[in-house]
PDB file of C-alpha atoms and ligand atoms in Angstrom:
ATOM      1  CA  UNK A   1      98.432 106.277  36.610  1.00  0.00           C
ATOM      2  CA  UNK A   2     100.013 102.850  36.583  1.00  0.00           C
ATOM      3  CA  UNK A   3      99.658 101.449  40.103  1.00  0.00           C
ATOM      4  CA  UNK A   4     102.880  99.510  40.611  1.00  0.00           C
ATOM      5  CA  UNK A   5     104.037  96.985  43.243  1.00  0.00           C
ATOM      6  CA  UNK A   6     107.840  96.293  43.326  1.00  0.00           C
ATOM      7  CA  UNK A   7     109.017  92.915  44.831  1.00  0.00           C
ATOM      8  CA  UNK A   8     112.591  92.867  46.172  1.00  0.00           C
ATOM      9  CA  UNK A   9     114.908  90.605  48.198  1.00  0.00           C
ATOM     10  CA  UNK A  10     118.073  92.599  48.786  1.00  0.00           C
ATOM     11  CA  UNK A  11     119.949  95.791  48.207  1.00  0.00           C
ATOM     12  CA  UNK A  12     117.236  97.386  46.035  1.00  0.00           C
ATOM     13  CA  UNK A  13     119.473  99.290  43.690  1.00  0.00           C
ATOM     14  CA  UNK A  14     116.962  98.542  40.885  1.00  0.00           C
ATOM     15  CA  UNK A  15     114.116  99.851  43.106  1.00  0.00           C
ATOM     16  CA  UNK A  16     116.311 102.954  43.657  1.00  0.00           C
ATOM     17  CA  UNK A  17     116.778 103.336  39.932  1.00  0.00           C
ATOM     18  CA  UNK A  18     113.001 103.285  39.470  1.00  0.00           C
ATOM     19  CA  UNK A  19     112.425 105.741  42.345  1.00  0.00           C
ATOM     20  CA  UNK A  20     115.001 108.042  40.849  1.00  0.00           C
ATOM     21  CA  UNK A  21     113.523 107.820  37.372  1.00  0.00           C
ATOM     22  CA  UNK A  22     110.065 108.682  38.747  1.00  0.00           C
ATOM     23  CA  UNK A  23     111.392 111.706  40.617  1.00  0.00           C
ATOM     24  CA  UNK A  24     113.371 112.911  37.575  1.00  0.00           C
ATOM     25  CA  UNK A  25     110.454 112.419  35.164  1.00  0.00           C
ATOM     26  CA  UNK A  26     112.070 109.577  33.177  1.00  0.00           C
ATOM     27  CA  UNK A  27     109.113 107.372  34.265  1.00  0.00           C
ATOM     28  CA  UNK A  28     105.781 109.075  34.017  1.00  0.00           C
ATOM     29  CA  UNK A  29     102.158 108.041  34.714  1.00  0.00           C
ATOM     30  CA  UNK A  30     103.496 105.603  37.444  1.00  0.00           C
ATOM     31  CA  UNK A  31     103.008 105.387  41.199  1.00  0.00           C
ATOM     32  CA  UNK A  32     104.685 102.721  43.349  1.00  0.00           C
ATOM     33  CA  UNK A  33     101.998 101.792  45.912  1.00  0.00           C
ATOM     34  CA  UNK A  34     103.917  99.097  47.777  1.00  0.00           C
ATOM     35  CA  UNK A  35     107.257  97.265  48.043  1.00  0.00           C
ATOM     36  CA  UNK A  36     107.100  93.590  49.023  1.00  0.00           C
ATOM     37  CA  UNK A  37     110.125  91.798  50.341  1.00  0.00           C
ATOM     38  CA  UNK A  38     110.582  88.198  51.367  1.00  0.00           C
ATOM     39  CA  UNK A  39     113.618  89.340  53.505  1.00  0.00           C
ATOM     40  CA  UNK A  40     112.834  91.532  56.446  1.00  0.00           C
ATOM     41  CA  UNK A  41     116.426  92.798  56.507  1.00  0.00           C
ATOM     42  CA  UNK A  42     116.409  93.931  52.814  1.00  0.00           C
ATOM     43  CA  UNK A  43     117.979  97.386  52.373  1.00  0.00           C
ATOM     44  CA  UNK A  44     115.324  97.910  49.685  1.00  0.00           C
ATOM     45  CA  UNK A  45     112.717  98.241  52.492  1.00  0.00           C
ATOM     46  CA  UNK A  46     114.631 101.213  53.889  1.00  0.00           C
ATOM     47  CA  UNK A  47     114.723 102.755  50.472  1.00  0.00           C
ATOM     48  CA  UNK A  48     110.883 102.356  50.303  1.00  0.00           C
ATOM     49  CA  UNK A  49     110.475 103.902  53.745  1.00  0.00           C
ATOM     50  CA  UNK A  50     112.582 106.907  52.789  1.00  0.00           C
ATOM     51  CA  UNK A  51     110.166 107.550  49.889  1.00  0.00           C
ATOM     52  CA  UNK A  52     107.081 107.086  52.080  1.00  0.00           C
ATOM     53  CA  UNK A  53     106.134 103.790  50.292  1.00  0.00           C
ATOM     54  CA  UNK A  54     104.629 101.088  52.455  1.00  0.00           C
ATOM     55  CA  UNK A  55     106.990  98.004  52.851  1.00  0.00           C
ATOM     56  CA  UNK A  56     105.441  94.624  53.294  1.00  0.00           C
ATOM     57  CA  UNK A  57     107.320  91.499  54.362  1.00  0.00           C
ATOM     58  CA  UNK A  58     106.077  88.195  53.018  1.00  0.00           C
ATOM     59  CA  UNK A  59     108.466  85.361  53.631  1.00  0.00           C
ATOM     60  CA  UNK A  60     107.869  81.678  52.817  1.00  0.00           C
ATOM     61  CA  UNK A  61     109.531  80.980  56.193  1.00  0.00           C
ATOM     62  CA  UNK A  62     106.496  82.364  58.032  1.00  0.00           C
ATOM     63  CA  UNK A  63     104.199  79.702  56.508  1.00  0.00           C
ATOM     64  CA  UNK A  64     103.910  76.018  57.231  1.00  0.00           C
ATOM     65  CA  UNK A  65     104.285  75.064  53.577  1.00  0.00           C
ATOM     66  CA  UNK A  66     104.745  76.653  50.065  1.00  0.00           C
ATOM     67  CA  UNK A  67     101.134  76.270  49.326  1.00  0.00           C
ATOM     68  CA  UNK A  68      99.935  78.458  52.157  1.00  0.00           C
ATOM     69  CA  UNK A  69     102.623  80.990  51.304  1.00  0.00           C
ATOM     70  CA  UNK A  70     101.541  81.066  47.666  1.00  0.00           C
ATOM     71  CA  UNK A  71      97.819  81.596  48.698  1.00  0.00           C
ATOM     72  CA  UNK A  72      98.687  84.385  51.142  1.00  0.00           C
ATOM     73  CA  UNK A  73     101.100  86.046  48.708  1.00  0.00           C
ATOM     74  CA  UNK A  74      98.494  85.947  45.839  1.00  0.00           C
ATOM     75  CA  UNK A  75      95.767  87.251  48.109  1.00  0.00           C
ATOM     76  CA  UNK A  76      97.933  90.099  49.276  1.00  0.00           C
ATOM     77  CA  UNK A  77      98.691  91.002  45.756  1.00  0.00           C
ATOM     78  CA  UNK A  78      94.984  90.892  44.785  1.00  0.00           C
ATOM     79  CA  UNK A  79      94.284  93.122  47.699  1.00  0.00           C
ATOM     80  CA  UNK A  80      96.814  95.655  46.510  1.00  0.00           C
ATOM     81  CA  UNK A  81      95.438  95.318  42.966  1.00  0.00           C
ATOM     82  CA  UNK A  82      98.381  96.665  41.020  1.00  0.00           C
ATOM     83  CA  UNK A  83      98.290  97.373  37.227  1.00  0.00           C
ATOM     84  CA  UNK A  84     101.973  96.220  37.142  1.00  0.00           C
ATOM     85  CA  UNK A  85     104.190  94.008  39.292  1.00  0.00           C
ATOM     86  CA  UNK A  86     107.930  94.574  38.982  1.00  0.00           C
ATOM     87  CA  UNK A  87     110.288  91.917  40.151  1.00  0.00           C
ATOM     88  CA  UNK A  88     113.478  93.849  40.868  1.00  0.00           C
ATOM     89  CA  UNK A  89     115.886  91.322  42.324  1.00  0.00           C
ATOM     90  CA  UNK A  90     113.180  89.218  43.844  1.00  0.00           C
ATOM     91  CA  UNK A  91     114.528  85.674  44.625  1.00  0.00           C
ATOM     92  CA  UNK A  92     111.171  83.906  45.168  1.00  0.00           C
ATOM     93  CA  UNK A  93     109.444  82.104  42.245  1.00  0.00           C
ATOM     94  CA  UNK A  94     106.106  83.710  41.499  1.00  0.00           C
ATOM     95  CA  UNK A  95     103.199  81.272  42.222  1.00  0.00           C
ATOM     96  CA  UNK A  96     101.323  79.963  39.149  1.00  0.00           C
ATOM     97  CA  UNK A  97      98.054  81.455  40.499  1.00  0.00           C
ATOM     98  CA  UNK A  98      99.604  84.877  40.606  1.00  0.00           C
ATOM     99  CA  UNK A  99     100.949  84.595  37.105  1.00  0.00           C
ATOM    100  CA  UNK A 100      97.504  83.522  35.944  1.00  0.00           C
ATOM    101  CA  UNK A 101      95.792  86.447  37.767  1.00  0.00           C
ATOM    102  CA  UNK A 102      98.227  89.059  36.517  1.00  0.00           C
ATOM    103  CA  UNK A 103      99.052  87.717  33.087  1.00  0.00           C
ATOM    104  CA  UNK A 104     101.001  90.173  31.021  1.00  0.00           C
ATOM    105  CA  UNK A 105     101.355  92.506  33.995  1.00  0.00           C
ATOM    106  CA  UNK A 106     104.429  91.126  35.707  1.00  0.00           C
ATOM    107  CA  UNK A 107     107.969  92.078  34.542  1.00  0.00           C
ATOM    108  CA  UNK A 108     111.305  90.825  35.734  1.00  0.00           C
ATOM    109  CA  UNK A 109     114.964  92.023  35.359  1.00  0.00           C
ATOM    110  CA  UNK A 110     117.566  89.347  34.833  1.00  0.00           C
ATOM    111  CA  UNK A 111     121.270  90.084  34.781  1.00  0.00           C
ATOM    112  CA  UNK A 112     122.261  88.171  31.646  1.00  0.00           C
ATOM    113  CA  UNK A 113     121.353  88.110  27.943  1.00  0.00           C
ATOM    114  CA  UNK A 114     118.500  85.584  28.016  1.00  0.00           C
ATOM    115  CA  UNK A 115     118.586  82.670  26.964  1.00  0.00           C
ATOM    116  CA  UNK A 116     122.195  82.576  28.297  1.00  0.00           C
ATOM    117  CA  UNK A 117     122.740  82.077  31.986  1.00  0.00           C
ATOM    118  CA  UNK A 118     119.163  81.919  33.173  1.00  0.00           C
ATOM    119  CA  UNK A 119     116.694  79.487  34.583  1.00  0.00           C
ATOM    120  CA  UNK A 120     116.885  77.414  37.815  1.00  0.00           C
ATOM    121  CA  UNK A 121     119.940  78.189  39.900  1.00  0.00           C
ATOM    122  CA  UNK A 122     120.920  81.349  37.959  1.00  0.00           C
ATOM    123  CA  UNK A 123     120.363  84.248  40.308  1.00  0.00           C
ATOM    124  CA  UNK A 124     122.358  87.082  41.841  1.00  0.00           C
ATOM    125  CA  UNK A 125     126.091  86.726  41.756  1.00  0.00           C
ATOM    126  CA  UNK A 126     125.868  83.148  40.424  1.00  0.00           C
ATOM    127  CA  UNK A 127     124.822  84.430  37.024  1.00  0.00           C
ATOM    128  CA  UNK A 128     128.097  86.510  36.699  1.00  0.00           C
ATOM    129  CA  UNK A 129     130.228  83.656  38.083  1.00  0.00           C
ATOM    130  CA  UNK A 130     128.880  81.280  35.311  1.00  0.00           C
ATOM    131  CA  UNK A 131     129.460  83.957  32.620  1.00  0.00           C
ATOM    132  CA  UNK A 132     133.082  84.353  33.802  1.00  0.00           C
ATOM    133  CA  UNK A 133     133.616  80.614  34.067  1.00  0.00           C
ATOM    134  CA  UNK A 134     132.324  80.202  30.446  1.00  0.00           C
ATOM    135  CA  UNK A 135     134.556  83.014  29.225  1.00  0.00           C
ATOM    136  CA  UNK A 136     131.916  84.983  27.356  1.00  0.00           C
ATOM    137  CA  UNK A 137     133.136  88.361  26.055  1.00  0.00           C
ATOM    138  CA  UNK A 138     129.676  90.015  26.250  1.00  0.00           C
ATOM    139  CA  UNK A 139     126.932  89.704  28.755  1.00  0.00           C
ATOM    140  CA  UNK A 140     124.193  92.099  29.732  1.00  0.00           C
ATOM    141  CA  UNK A 141     120.642  92.199  31.089  1.00  0.00           C
ATOM    142  CA  UNK A 142     117.190  91.427  30.063  1.00  0.00           C
ATOM    143  CA  UNK A 143     113.851  92.731  31.030  1.00  0.00           C
ATOM    144  CA  UNK A 144     110.910  90.367  30.259  1.00  0.00           C
ATOM    145  CA  UNK A 145     107.334  89.578  31.068  1.00  0.00           C
ATOM    146  CA  UNK A 146     106.895  86.748  33.544  1.00  0.00           C
ATOM    147  CA  UNK A 147     105.137  83.599  32.464  1.00  0.00           C
ATOM    148  CA  UNK A 148     104.909  80.201  34.142  1.00  0.00           C
ATOM    149  CA  UNK A 149     108.392  79.286  33.217  1.00  0.00           C
ATOM    150  CA  UNK A 150     111.641  80.443  34.767  1.00  0.00           C
ATOM    151  CA  UNK A 151     113.066  83.424  32.892  1.00  0.00           C
ATOM    152  CA  UNK A 152     111.110  82.279  29.793  1.00  0.00           C
ATOM    153  CA  UNK A 153     108.484  85.004  29.202  1.00  0.00           C
ATOM    154  CA  UNK A 154     108.425  87.383  26.281  1.00  0.00           C
ATOM    155  CA  UNK A 155     111.549  89.677  26.169  1.00  0.00           C
ATOM    156  CA  UNK A 156     110.873  93.399  26.467  1.00  0.00           C
ATOM    157  CA  UNK A 157     114.423  94.704  26.042  1.00  0.00           C
ATOM    158  CA  UNK A 158     118.054  93.715  26.370  1.00  0.00           C
ATOM    159  CA  UNK A 159     121.382  95.504  26.646  1.00  0.00           C
ATOM    160  CA  UNK A 160     124.845  94.095  26.087  1.00  0.00           C
ATOM    161  CA  UNK A 161     127.773  94.802  28.403  1.00  0.00           C
ATOM    162  CA  UNK A 162     131.424  94.009  27.823  1.00  0.00           C
ATOM    163  CA  UNK A 163     133.239  91.506  30.040  1.00  0.00           C
ATOM    164  CA  UNK A 164     136.824  92.482  30.966  1.00  0.00           C
ATOM    165  CA  UNK A 165     139.646  90.045  31.458  1.00  0.00           C
ATOM    166  CA  UNK A 166     140.245  91.119  35.072  1.00  0.00           C
ATOM    167  CA  UNK A 167     136.545  91.073  36.042  1.00  0.00           C
ATOM    168  CA  UNK A 168     135.415  89.355  39.258  1.00  0.00           C
ATOM    169  CA  UNK A 169     131.725  88.393  39.672  1.00  0.00           C
ATOM    170  CA  UNK A 170     131.371  91.586  41.739  1.00  0.00           C
ATOM    171  CA  UNK A 171     132.900  93.990  39.225  1.00  0.00           C
ATOM    172  CA  UNK A 172     130.967  92.390  36.443  1.00  0.00           C
ATOM    173  CA  UNK A 173     127.703  92.531  38.430  1.00  0.00           C
ATOM    174  CA  UNK A 174     128.260  96.226  39.094  1.00  0.00           C
ATOM    175  CA  UNK A 175     128.949  97.046  35.445  1.00  0.00           C
ATOM    176  CA  UNK A 176     125.839  95.062  34.350  1.00  0.00           C
ATOM    177  CA  UNK A 177     123.752  97.047  36.800  1.00  0.00           C
ATOM    178  CA  UNK A 178     125.191 100.449  35.856  1.00  0.00           C
ATOM    179  CA  UNK A 179     125.237  99.931  32.064  1.00  0.00           C
ATOM    180  CA  UNK A 180     122.154  97.820  31.611  1.00  0.00           C
ATOM    181  CA  UNK A 181     119.734  97.018  34.583  1.00  0.00           C
ATOM    182  CA  UNK A 182     119.320 100.548  35.912  1.00  0.00           C
ATOM    183  CA  UNK A 183     118.554 101.866  32.380  1.00  0.00           C
ATOM    184  CA  UNK A 184     116.406  98.948  31.017  1.00  0.00           C
ATOM    185  CA  UNK A 185     114.009  98.470  33.917  1.00  0.00           C
ATOM    186  CA  UNK A 186     112.918 102.164  34.320  1.00  0.00           C
ATOM    187  CA  UNK A 187     112.582 102.475  30.540  1.00  0.00           C
ATOM    188  CA  UNK A 188     110.390  99.412  30.256  1.00  0.00           C
ATOM    189  CA  UNK A 189     108.124 100.708  33.043  1.00  0.00           C
ATOM    190  CA  UNK A 190     107.801 104.069  31.319  1.00  0.00           C
ATOM    191  CA  UNK A 191     106.945 102.285  28.029  1.00  0.00           C
ATOM    192  CA  UNK A 192     104.239 100.135  29.717  1.00  0.00           C
ATOM    193  CA  UNK A 193     102.866 103.156  31.635  1.00  0.00           C
ATOM    194  CA  UNK A 194     102.532 105.139  28.448  1.00  0.00           C
ATOM    195  CA  UNK A 195     101.104 102.355  26.261  1.00  0.00           C
ATOM    196  CA  UNK A 196     104.164 101.971  24.022  1.00  0.00           C
ATOM    197  CA  UNK A 197     104.396  98.178  24.160  1.00  0.00           C
ATOM    198  CA  UNK A 198     102.158  95.463  22.808  1.00  0.00           C
ATOM    199  CA  UNK A 199     102.391  91.672  22.793  1.00  0.00           C
ATOM    200  CA  UNK A 200     101.612  89.913  19.476  1.00  0.00           C
ATOM    201  CA  UNK A 201     102.159  86.126  18.937  1.00  0.00           C
ATOM    202  CA  UNK A 202     103.913  85.863  22.270  1.00  0.00           C
ATOM    203  CA  UNK A 203     106.421  88.525  21.276  1.00  0.00           C
ATOM    204  CA  UNK A 204     106.697  92.094  22.600  1.00  0.00           C
ATOM    205  CA  UNK A 205     106.557  94.769  19.918  1.00  0.00           C
ATOM    206  CA  UNK A 206     106.941  98.470  20.213  1.00  0.00           C
ATOM    207  CA  UNK A 207     103.798 100.239  19.314  1.00  0.00           C
ATOM    208  CA  UNK A 208     104.015 102.258  16.078  1.00  0.00           C
ATOM    209  CA  UNK A 209     102.011 105.366  15.644  1.00  0.00           C
ATOM    210  CA  UNK A 210      98.479 104.502  14.660  1.00  0.00           C
ATOM    211  CA  UNK A 211      98.549 100.955  16.229  1.00  0.00           C
ATOM    212  CA  UNK A 212      95.995 100.205  18.871  1.00  0.00           C
ATOM    213  CA  UNK A 213      96.918  98.325  21.962  1.00  0.00           C
TER     214      UNK A 213
HETATM  215  C1  GRF B 301     120.137  92.363  40.209  1.00  0.00           C
HETATM  216  O1  GRF B 301     121.354  92.083  39.514  1.00  0.00           O
HETATM  217  C2  GRF B 301     118.970  91.683  39.565  1.00  0.00           C
HETATM  218  O2  GRF B 301     119.094  91.623  38.163  1.00  0.00           O
HETATM  219  C3  GRF B 301     119.230  90.327  40.143  1.00  0.00           C
HETATM  220  O3  GRF B 301     119.568  90.467  41.476  1.00  0.00           O
HETATM  221  C4  GRF B 301     120.206  91.796  41.639  1.00  0.00           C
HETATM  222  C5  GRF B 301     119.364  92.605  42.529  1.00  0.00           C
HETATM  223  O4  GRF B 301     119.997  93.816  42.877  1.00  0.00           O
HETATM  224  N1  GRF B 301     118.085  89.401  39.916  1.00  0.00           N
HETATM  225  P1  GRF B 301     119.279  94.999  43.629  1.00  0.00           P
HETATM  226  O5  GRF B 301     118.519  94.302  44.829  1.00  0.00           O
HETATM  227  O6  GRF B 301     118.268  95.608  42.756  1.00  0.00           O
HETATM  228  O7  GRF B 301     120.353  95.871  44.147  1.00  0.00           O
END
């Protein structure tokens, strides 16, 4: 059973997609043991509560400086001892010490086709605003492992989504969620939980029959 902690900041629709997939058997061998939010008002915390999953608030605002927040956050994660950490719309950069401790065990969903529209400053609706400003005809979402960089870790899966001429950042965000994020993230968790992914030379490869992980 893959003990999983999900980190969130807002609405939690990606968390909901994971919870639904577990309930419907599209994710197997996985249990969400806690949901961590930096935002006490996150709707995602209500979704966790509805499913009987403990919600934990850890906000940098409650600490005198970033360093003490990083220490407390990493300690809390070590206490929870997850096999997998899922960043599902989590707007806080993961401390280096946590990346080191949980190397190859943290995944993130990003609402663009990396390496487009990612990195510092590209989060939430801003990603879609920039895509529309640039006039791209295709965008999408990427699920990737987290390393010390920003949106730079090995890519697990991507899905393209069409941009329409009358799109607003909001309509585009919704389509990217429906057609890409809510499909990719549960599928990646299921693949990890069932040993179907492997990392070789910094790249993620799907395990073929007979390969050992
Ligand atoms: C998603 O688009 C995610 O990719 C981005 O922030 C949004 C969070 O949505 N990083 P939700 O909280 O899962 O509804």
